[in-house]
Amino acid sequence: MNLLKMVGCCLAIALLPQAGMAASVELDAARAWYWQHPYQPEAINRLALQLVKAGQTGSAIVLLERAARIAPDREDIRANLLRLQSGSRQVVDAPWAGQGPEPADAAPSQPLAAPAAAEALPPPWPMPAAKP
């Protein structure tokens, strides 16, 4: 019985780095997609969810606030934002079923560059105020 517990513990310890590497790969992919499509709610939400998994809740909230301004009709984004703001770490990781196919299968719903009314939209990442 003790031998089984020891083997189980050794396996768990051996698999921990692999799980961390997989999470890191997912986070890197989400960051890359976000910077390619900084005005697509799908890209913003995906990065925010990966940041929550990595323990970076503050950054995830900033991104979800931005996504909510860009796409106020996205209930999944608003729900995730409200959950994080209330202190919960339970976010919806399911794809948005509001319109058509998955973002990877579909043409981008918005242009790759900033939309025409970009001055009304928040920048891809908040920058600190310039100091004189």
CSV table of C-alpha atoms in Angstrom, one decimal:
chain,number,residue,atom,x,y,z
A,1,MET,CA,0.0,0.0,0.0
A,2,ASN,CA,2.8,2.5,0.9
A,3,LEU,CA,4.6,1.5,-2.2
A,4,LEU,CA,1.6,2.5,-4.3
A,5,LYS,CA,1.4,5.9,-2.6
A,6,MET,CA,5.1,6.5,-3.2
A,7,VAL,CA,4.8,5.6,-6.9
A,8,GLY,CA,1.8,7.8,-7.2
A,9,CYS,CA,3.6,10.8,-5.5
A,10,CYS,CA,6.6,10.3,-7.7
A,11,LEU,CA,4.4,10.3,-10.9
A,12,ALA,CA,2.6,13.4,-9.7
A,13,ILE,CA,5.9,15.2,-9.1
A,14,ALA,CA,7.3,14.1,-12.5
A,15,LEU,CA,4.2,15.3,-14.3
A,16,LEU,CA,4.1,18.8,-12.7
A,17,PRO,CA,6.7,20.4,-15.0
A,18,GLN,CA,4.9,19.1,-18.1
A,19,ALA,CA,1.6,20.6,-16.9
A,20,GLY,CA,3.4,24.0,-16.3
A,21,MET,CA,5.0,23.9,-19.7
A,22,ALA,CA,1.6,23.2,-21.4
A,23,ALA,CA,0.0,26.1,-19.6
A,24,SER,CA,3.0,28.3,-20.6
A,25,VAL,CA,2.6,27.3,-24.3
A,26,GLU,CA,-1.2,28.1,-24.1
A,27,LEU,CA,-0.5,31.4,-22.5
A,28,ASP,CA,2.2,32.3,-25.1
A,29,ALA,CA,-0.2,31.3,-27.9
A,30,ALA,CA,-3.0,33.4,-26.4
A,31,ARG,CA,-0.6,36.4,-26.1
A,32,ALA,CA,0.5,36.0,-29.8
A,33,TRP,CA,-3.1,35.8,-31.0
A,34,TYR,CA,-4.0,38.9,-28.9
A,35,TRP,CA,-1.2,41.0,-30.3
A,36,GLN,CA,-2.1,39.9,-33.9
A,37,HIS,CA,-5.8,40.8,-33.3
A,38,PRO,CA,-5.9,43.3,-30.4
A,39,TYR,CA,-9.5,44.5,-31.2
A,40,GLN,CA,-11.1,41.0,-31.5
A,41,PRO,CA,-13.1,40.1,-28.4
A,42,GLU,CA,-12.3,36.4,-28.9
A,43,ALA,CA,-8.5,37.1,-28.7
A,44,ILE,CA,-8.9,39.4,-25.7
A,45,ASN,CA,-11.1,36.9,-23.8
A,46,ARG,CA,-8.8,34.0,-24.6
A,47,LEU,CA,-5.8,35.8,-23.2
A,48,ALA,CA,-7.7,36.9,-20.1
A,49,LEU,CA,-8.7,33.3,-19.4
A,50,GLN,CA,-5.1,32.1,-19.8
A,51,LEU,CA,-3.9,34.9,-17.4
A,52,VAL,CA,-6.5,33.8,-14.8
A,53,LYS,CA,-5.1,30.2,-15.1
A,54,ALA,CA,-1.6,31.6,-14.6
A,55,GLY,CA,-2.7,33.6,-11.5
A,56,GLN,CA,-2.5,37.0,-13.1
A,57,THR,CA,-6.0,38.1,-12.3
A,58,GLY,CA,-5.4,41.8,-12.3
A,59,SER,CA,-4.2,41.7,-15.9
A,60,ALA,CA,-7.1,39.6,-16.8
A,61,ILE,CA,-9.5,42.1,-15.3
A,62,VAL,CA,-7.9,44.9,-17.3
A,63,LEU,CA,-8.3,42.9,-20.5
A,64,LEU,CA,-11.9,42.0,-19.8
A,65,GLU,CA,-12.8,45.6,-19.1
A,66,ARG,CA,-11.3,46.5,-22.4
A,67,ALA,CA,-13.1,43.7,-24.2
A,68,ALA,CA,-16.4,44.7,-22.6
A,69,ARG,CA,-16.0,48.2,-24.0
A,70,ILE,CA,-15.2,46.9,-27.5
A,71,ALA,CA,-18.0,44.3,-27.5
A,72,PRO,CA,-20.7,45.3,-24.9
A,73,ASP,CA,-23.0,42.6,-26.4
A,74,ARG,CA,-20.7,39.7,-25.3
A,75,GLU,CA,-22.4,38.2,-22.3
A,76,ASP,CA,-19.6,35.8,-21.7
A,77,ILE,CA,-17.0,38.6,-21.4
A,78,ARG,CA,-19.3,40.6,-19.0
A,79,ALA,CA,-19.9,37.5,-16.9
A,80,ASN,CA,-16.2,36.7,-16.6
A,81,LEU,CA,-15.4,40.3,-15.7
A,82,LEU,CA,-18.1,40.4,-13.0
A,83,ARG,CA,-16.9,37.1,-11.6
A,84,LEU,CA,-13.3,38.3,-11.4
A,85,GLN,CA,-14.3,41.6,-9.9
A,86,SER,CA,-16.3,39.9,-7.2
A,87,GLY,CA,-13.3,37.8,-6.2
A,88,SER,CA,-14.3,34.6,-7.8
A,89,ARG,CA,-11.7,32.7,-9.9
A,90,GLN,CA,-14.4,30.6,-11.7
A,91,VAL,CA,-14.5,31.9,-15.3
A,92,VAL,CA,-16.3,30.4,-18.2
A,93,ASP,CA,-13.8,28.8,-20.5
A,94,ALA,CA,-16.3,27.6,-23.1
A,95,PRO,CA,-16.3,29.2,-26.6
A,96,TRP,CA,-18.8,31.9,-27.3
A,97,ALA,CA,-21.8,30.5,-29.0
A,98,GLY,CA,-23.3,33.9,-30.0
A,99,GLN,CA,-22.3,34.0,-33.6
A,100,GLY,CA,-21.2,31.3,-36.1
A,101,PRO,CA,-18.1,29.1,-35.9
A,102,GLU,CA,-15.1,29.3,-33.7
A,103,PRO,CA,-12.7,32.2,-34.4
A,104,ALA,CA,-10.0,29.8,-35.7
A,105,ASP,CA,-12.4,28.4,-38.3
A,106,ALA,CA,-14.0,31.7,-39.3
A,107,ALA,CA,-12.7,34.8,-41.0
A,108,PRO,CA,-12.0,37.6,-38.5
A,109,SER,CA,-15.1,39.4,-37.3
A,110,GLN,CA,-13.2,42.7,-37.3
A,111,PRO,CA,-10.3,44.0,-39.3
A,112,LEU,CA,-6.9,43.0,-38.2
A,113,ALA,CA,-5.9,46.6,-37.6
A,114,ALA,CA,-7.8,49.0,-35.3
A,115,PRO,CA,-11.3,49.8,-36.4
A,116,ALA,CA,-12.0,53.2,-38.0
A,117,ALA,CA,-13.3,54.6,-34.8
A,118,ALA,CA,-10.1,53.5,-32.9
A,119,GLU,CA,-10.0,56.8,-31.0
A,120,ALA,CA,-13.1,55.7,-29.1
A,121,LEU,CA,-11.6,52.3,-28.3
A,122,PRO,CA,-9.1,51.6,-25.5
A,123,PRO,CA,-5.5,50.9,-26.6
A,124,PRO,CA,-4.3,47.3,-26.7
A,125,TRP,CA,-2.7,47.7,-23.3
A,126,PRO,CA,-3.0,50.6,-20.8
A,127,MET,CA,0.1,52.7,-20.8
A,128,PRO,CA,1.2,54.8,-17.8
A,129,ALA,CA,0.9,58.6,-18.1
A,130,ALA,CA,4.0,60.2,-19.6
A,131,LYS,CA,6.1,62.1,-17.1
A,132,PRO,CA,7.4,65.5,-18.0
